[in-house]
Amino acid sequence: MTLTELPPLQVSDRFRPLGRQLLSLLESLDDEAWHAPTVCSSWTVRDLVAHLVDTGYRRLSTARDGMRPPPPATPIESYADLLSLLDTLNREWVDAARRLSPRIVLELIRDQEPRFCDWVETADLDGDWAFPVAWAGDERPEPWFDIARELTERWLHQQQIRLAVGAPALDDPWTSRPIFDTFAHALPHTYRAVDAAEGRRLELRIEGRELYAYRLLRGQGTWHLGLGETTPWASADARVVMPERFAWRLFTSRRVGREAAENEPAVRVEGDERLAAPLFDSIAVMA
């Protein structure tokens, strides 16, 4: 049985419209909204925007300007070490940015957005500047995937800001489809330790303004990812169906998983529940 592989994603043209949506939203917020709590632990809306400023300027410094970041205080010998380093970097910046007013933070992100988009739109996709994407098991990074991962980061944090201030969620398929195509690359890595007979089949169907469907097929000792179709995979051993509003939270938070899925009426599992269960542990962010 064959699968239609996910093609390399070309998403450079999504950043500028996404950034305009963010700026439009931020410019409409009052002081109370800037200090609204978000789903990101103890971070407020202002903290999330400050984090975007940090990660954006960090990426411009390394990928655009060729700056070598300072070495970590201790060697990075494991995934946990990497997470600890990233958590420290993120926390240090956000803590310092709490000295700044929302107006200053807005001015910083307003300055950064066009610079970041200029870099993305002209980035050398044949270069060797890309970072590995650990949650996808990516040991040989491809620039197109690194940029797609960057899009998910900026899309996710805007979603979290919108959720915090009660603004409509982002749901335009032009951007949502490549977002979920990127998230789906976490599935083979999630299932890497799941032993199953060759030929076992799993299908994920995400229902939004359009349908986003993906298939996992067990090969010889590994799992293969492919695109799904509008017609369900009749021979699937397990099928998971979920709404877009739940899917993005599942892929981006370890606090959302099987228990949350059981309390979400729109999430359905059909067929082999044991085969479907690991899907709810999927994570497509560094967490």
Short mmCIF file of C-alpha atoms in Angstrom, two decimals, residues 28-211:
data_model
loop_
_atom_site.label_atom_id
_atom_site.label_comp_id
_atom_site.label_asym_id
_atom_site.label_seq_id
_atom_site.Cartn_x
_atom_site.Cartn_y
_atom_site.Cartn_z
CA SER A 28 -6.83 47.47 19.22
CA LEU A 29 -6.04 46.30 22.78
CA ASP A 30 -6.52 48.39 25.90
CA ASP A 31 -4.21 48.19 28.92
CA GLU A 32 -6.35 45.57 30.62
CA ALA A 33 -6.14 43.26 27.60
CA TRP A 34 -2.35 43.60 27.45
CA HIS A 35 -2.20 42.24 30.99
CA ALA A 36 -4.71 39.43 30.41
CA PRO A 37 -3.47 35.95 31.40
CA THR A 38 -2.83 33.40 28.65
CA VAL A 39 -2.65 29.62 28.49
CA CYS A 40 1.16 29.94 28.59
CA SER A 41 1.69 29.33 32.29
CA SER A 42 2.16 32.68 34.07
CA TRP A 43 2.62 34.74 30.90
CA THR A 44 0.32 37.60 30.00
CA VAL A 45 -0.45 38.93 26.53
CA ARG A 46 2.39 41.43 26.91
CA ASP A 47 4.75 38.59 27.86
CA LEU A 48 3.79 36.60 24.76
CA VAL A 49 4.38 39.58 22.48
CA ALA A 50 7.73 40.20 24.17
CA HIS A 51 8.59 36.53 23.56
CA LEU A 52 7.83 36.98 19.85
CA VAL A 53 10.12 40.00 19.80
CA ASP A 54 12.87 37.92 21.39
CA THR A 55 12.61 34.88 19.13
CA GLY A 56 12.26 37.02 16.02
CA TYR A 57 15.37 39.11 16.71
CA ARG A 58 17.28 36.00 17.77
CA ARG A 59 16.48 34.36 14.44
CA LEU A 60 17.45 37.47 12.46
CA SER A 61 20.72 37.66 14.38
CA THR A 62 21.70 34.06 13.68
CA ALA A 63 20.18 33.20 10.27
CA ARG A 64 20.26 36.61 8.60
CA ASP A 65 23.33 38.19 10.22
CA GLY A 66 25.37 35.04 10.79
CA MET A 67 25.97 35.75 14.48
CA ARG A 68 27.09 32.80 16.53
CA PRO A 69 25.09 32.76 19.79
CA PRO A 70 26.99 32.59 23.09
CA PRO A 71 27.73 28.99 24.14
CA PRO A 72 25.51 27.54 26.86
CA ALA A 73 26.84 27.54 30.41
CA THR A 74 26.66 23.72 30.47
CA PRO A 75 26.94 21.19 27.61
CA ILE A 76 23.74 20.17 25.78
CA GLU A 77 23.77 16.39 26.06
CA SER A 78 20.07 15.56 25.98
CA TYR A 79 16.65 16.79 24.94
CA ALA A 80 16.04 17.81 28.55
CA ASP A 81 19.21 19.92 28.50
CA LEU A 82 18.03 21.66 25.33
CA LEU A 83 14.60 22.37 26.83
CA SER A 84 16.22 23.76 29.96
CA LEU A 85 18.39 26.11 27.89
CA LEU A 86 15.45 27.34 25.82
CA ASP A 87 13.29 27.82 28.91
CA THR A 88 16.04 29.88 30.52
CA LEU A 89 16.55 32.06 27.45
CA ASN A 90 12.83 32.66 27.08
CA ARG A 91 12.30 33.39 30.77
CA GLU A 92 15.23 35.82 31.02
CA TRP A 93 13.95 37.93 28.14
CA VAL A 94 10.33 37.97 29.27
CA ASP A 95 11.34 38.87 32.83
CA ALA A 96 13.42 41.79 31.55
CA ALA A 97 10.66 42.93 29.19
CA ARG A 98 8.29 43.35 32.14
CA ARG A 99 10.13 46.62 32.73
CA LEU A 100 8.71 47.87 29.42
CA SER A 101 5.29 49.35 28.77
CA PRO A 102 2.88 47.67 26.34
CA ARG A 103 3.42 50.67 24.04
CA ILE A 104 7.16 50.00 23.89
CA VAL A 105 6.61 46.26 23.32
CA LEU A 106 4.17 47.11 20.52
CA GLU A 107 6.72 49.46 18.93
CA LEU A 108 9.32 46.69 19.04
CA ILE A 109 7.10 44.10 17.36
CA ARG A 110 5.94 46.69 14.83
CA ASP A 111 9.60 47.36 13.95
CA GLN A 112 10.47 43.67 13.80
CA GLU A 113 7.64 42.32 11.65
CA PRO A 114 8.70 43.77 8.26
CA ARG A 115 12.35 42.92 8.92
CA PHE A 116 11.45 39.34 9.78
CA CYS A 117 9.22 38.98 6.73
CA ASP A 118 11.93 40.42 4.47
CA TRP A 119 14.33 37.75 5.73
CA VAL A 120 11.87 34.88 5.36
CA GLU A 121 10.94 35.89 1.83
CA THR A 122 14.58 36.01 0.71
CA ALA A 123 16.07 33.19 2.83
CA ASP A 124 18.42 30.83 1.01
CA LEU A 125 16.58 27.51 1.03
CA ASP A 126 19.78 25.77 -0.06
CA GLY A 127 21.78 27.14 2.87
CA ASP A 128 22.96 25.37 6.00
CA TRP A 129 21.53 27.77 8.57
CA ALA A 130 18.50 25.68 9.58
CA PHE A 131 18.01 24.37 13.10
CA PRO A 132 17.06 20.72 13.73
CA VAL A 133 13.42 20.25 14.72
CA ALA A 134 13.63 17.81 17.61
CA TRP A 135 9.91 17.07 17.93
CA ALA A 136 9.94 15.74 14.37
CA GLY A 137 13.06 13.65 14.91
CA ASP A 138 14.78 15.97 12.43
CA GLU A 139 18.53 15.36 12.61
CA ARG A 140 19.30 16.72 9.14
CA PRO A 141 17.40 20.02 9.07
CA GLU A 142 15.94 21.33 5.85
CA PRO A 143 15.53 25.13 5.61
CA TRP A 144 11.98 24.83 4.25
CA PHE A 145 10.92 22.84 7.30
CA ASP A 146 12.68 25.18 9.71
CA ILE A 147 10.78 28.10 8.16
CA ALA A 148 7.52 26.16 8.35
CA ARG A 149 8.22 25.49 12.03
CA GLU A 150 8.83 29.22 12.50
CA LEU A 151 5.43 29.93 10.98
CA THR A 152 3.76 27.58 13.45
CA GLU A 153 5.48 29.42 16.30
CA ARG A 154 4.19 32.83 15.28
CA TRP A 155 0.74 31.48 14.37
CA LEU A 156 0.45 29.63 17.68
CA HIS A 157 1.30 32.62 19.86
CA GLN A 158 -1.15 34.79 17.97
CA GLN A 159 -3.82 32.13 18.56
CA GLN A 160 -3.01 32.18 22.27
CA ILE A 161 -3.26 35.97 22.36
CA ARG A 162 -6.60 35.85 20.56
CA LEU A 163 -7.87 33.25 22.99
CA ALA A 164 -6.81 35.43 25.94
CA VAL A 165 -8.54 38.60 24.71
CA GLY A 166 -11.62 36.96 23.22
CA ALA A 167 -10.74 37.75 19.59
CA PRO A 168 -11.80 35.42 16.74
CA ALA A 169 -9.39 32.53 16.18
CA LEU A 170 -7.23 32.29 13.08
CA ASP A 171 -8.92 29.77 10.79
CA ASP A 172 -8.10 30.76 7.21
CA PRO A 173 -7.24 27.49 5.39
CA TRP A 174 -4.54 29.32 3.39
CA THR A 175 -2.51 29.40 6.60
CA SER A 176 -4.14 26.65 8.66
CA ARG A 177 -3.39 23.94 6.09
CA PRO A 178 0.41 24.41 6.11
CA ILE A 179 0.28 24.80 9.90
CA PHE A 180 -1.32 21.38 10.34
CA ASP A 181 0.83 19.89 7.57
CA THR A 182 3.82 20.96 9.68
CA PHE A 183 2.34 19.66 12.94
CA ALA A 184 1.64 16.30 11.26
CA HIS A 185 5.38 15.70 10.89
CA ALA A 186 5.38 15.01 14.64
CA LEU A 187 3.32 11.85 14.16
CA PRO A 188 6.00 9.39 12.94
CA HIS A 189 8.26 10.58 15.76
CA THR A 190 5.43 10.19 18.28
CA TYR A 191 4.84 6.62 17.07
CA ARG A 192 8.52 5.68 16.82
CA ALA A 193 8.32 3.40 19.86
CA VAL A 194 4.89 1.99 19.01
CA ASP A 195 5.36 -1.55 17.77
CA ALA A 196 2.74 -2.79 15.35
CA ALA A 197 2.42 -5.27 12.54
CA GLU A 198 3.52 -4.11 9.12
CA GLY A 199 0.59 -2.62 7.22
CA ARG A 200 -1.28 -1.21 10.22
CA ARG A 201 -3.00 2.06 9.28
CA LEU A 202 -3.97 5.14 11.26
CA GLU A 203 -5.87 8.18 9.99
CA LEU A 204 -6.16 11.67 11.52
CA ARG A 205 -8.90 14.00 10.26
CA ILE A 206 -8.99 17.63 11.44
CA GLU A 207 -12.21 19.47 10.70
CA GLY A 208 -12.07 23.24 10.21
CA ARG A 209 -13.27 25.47 7.41
CA GLU A 210 -11.63 22.78 5.31
CA LEU A 211 -10.63 19.20 6.08
#
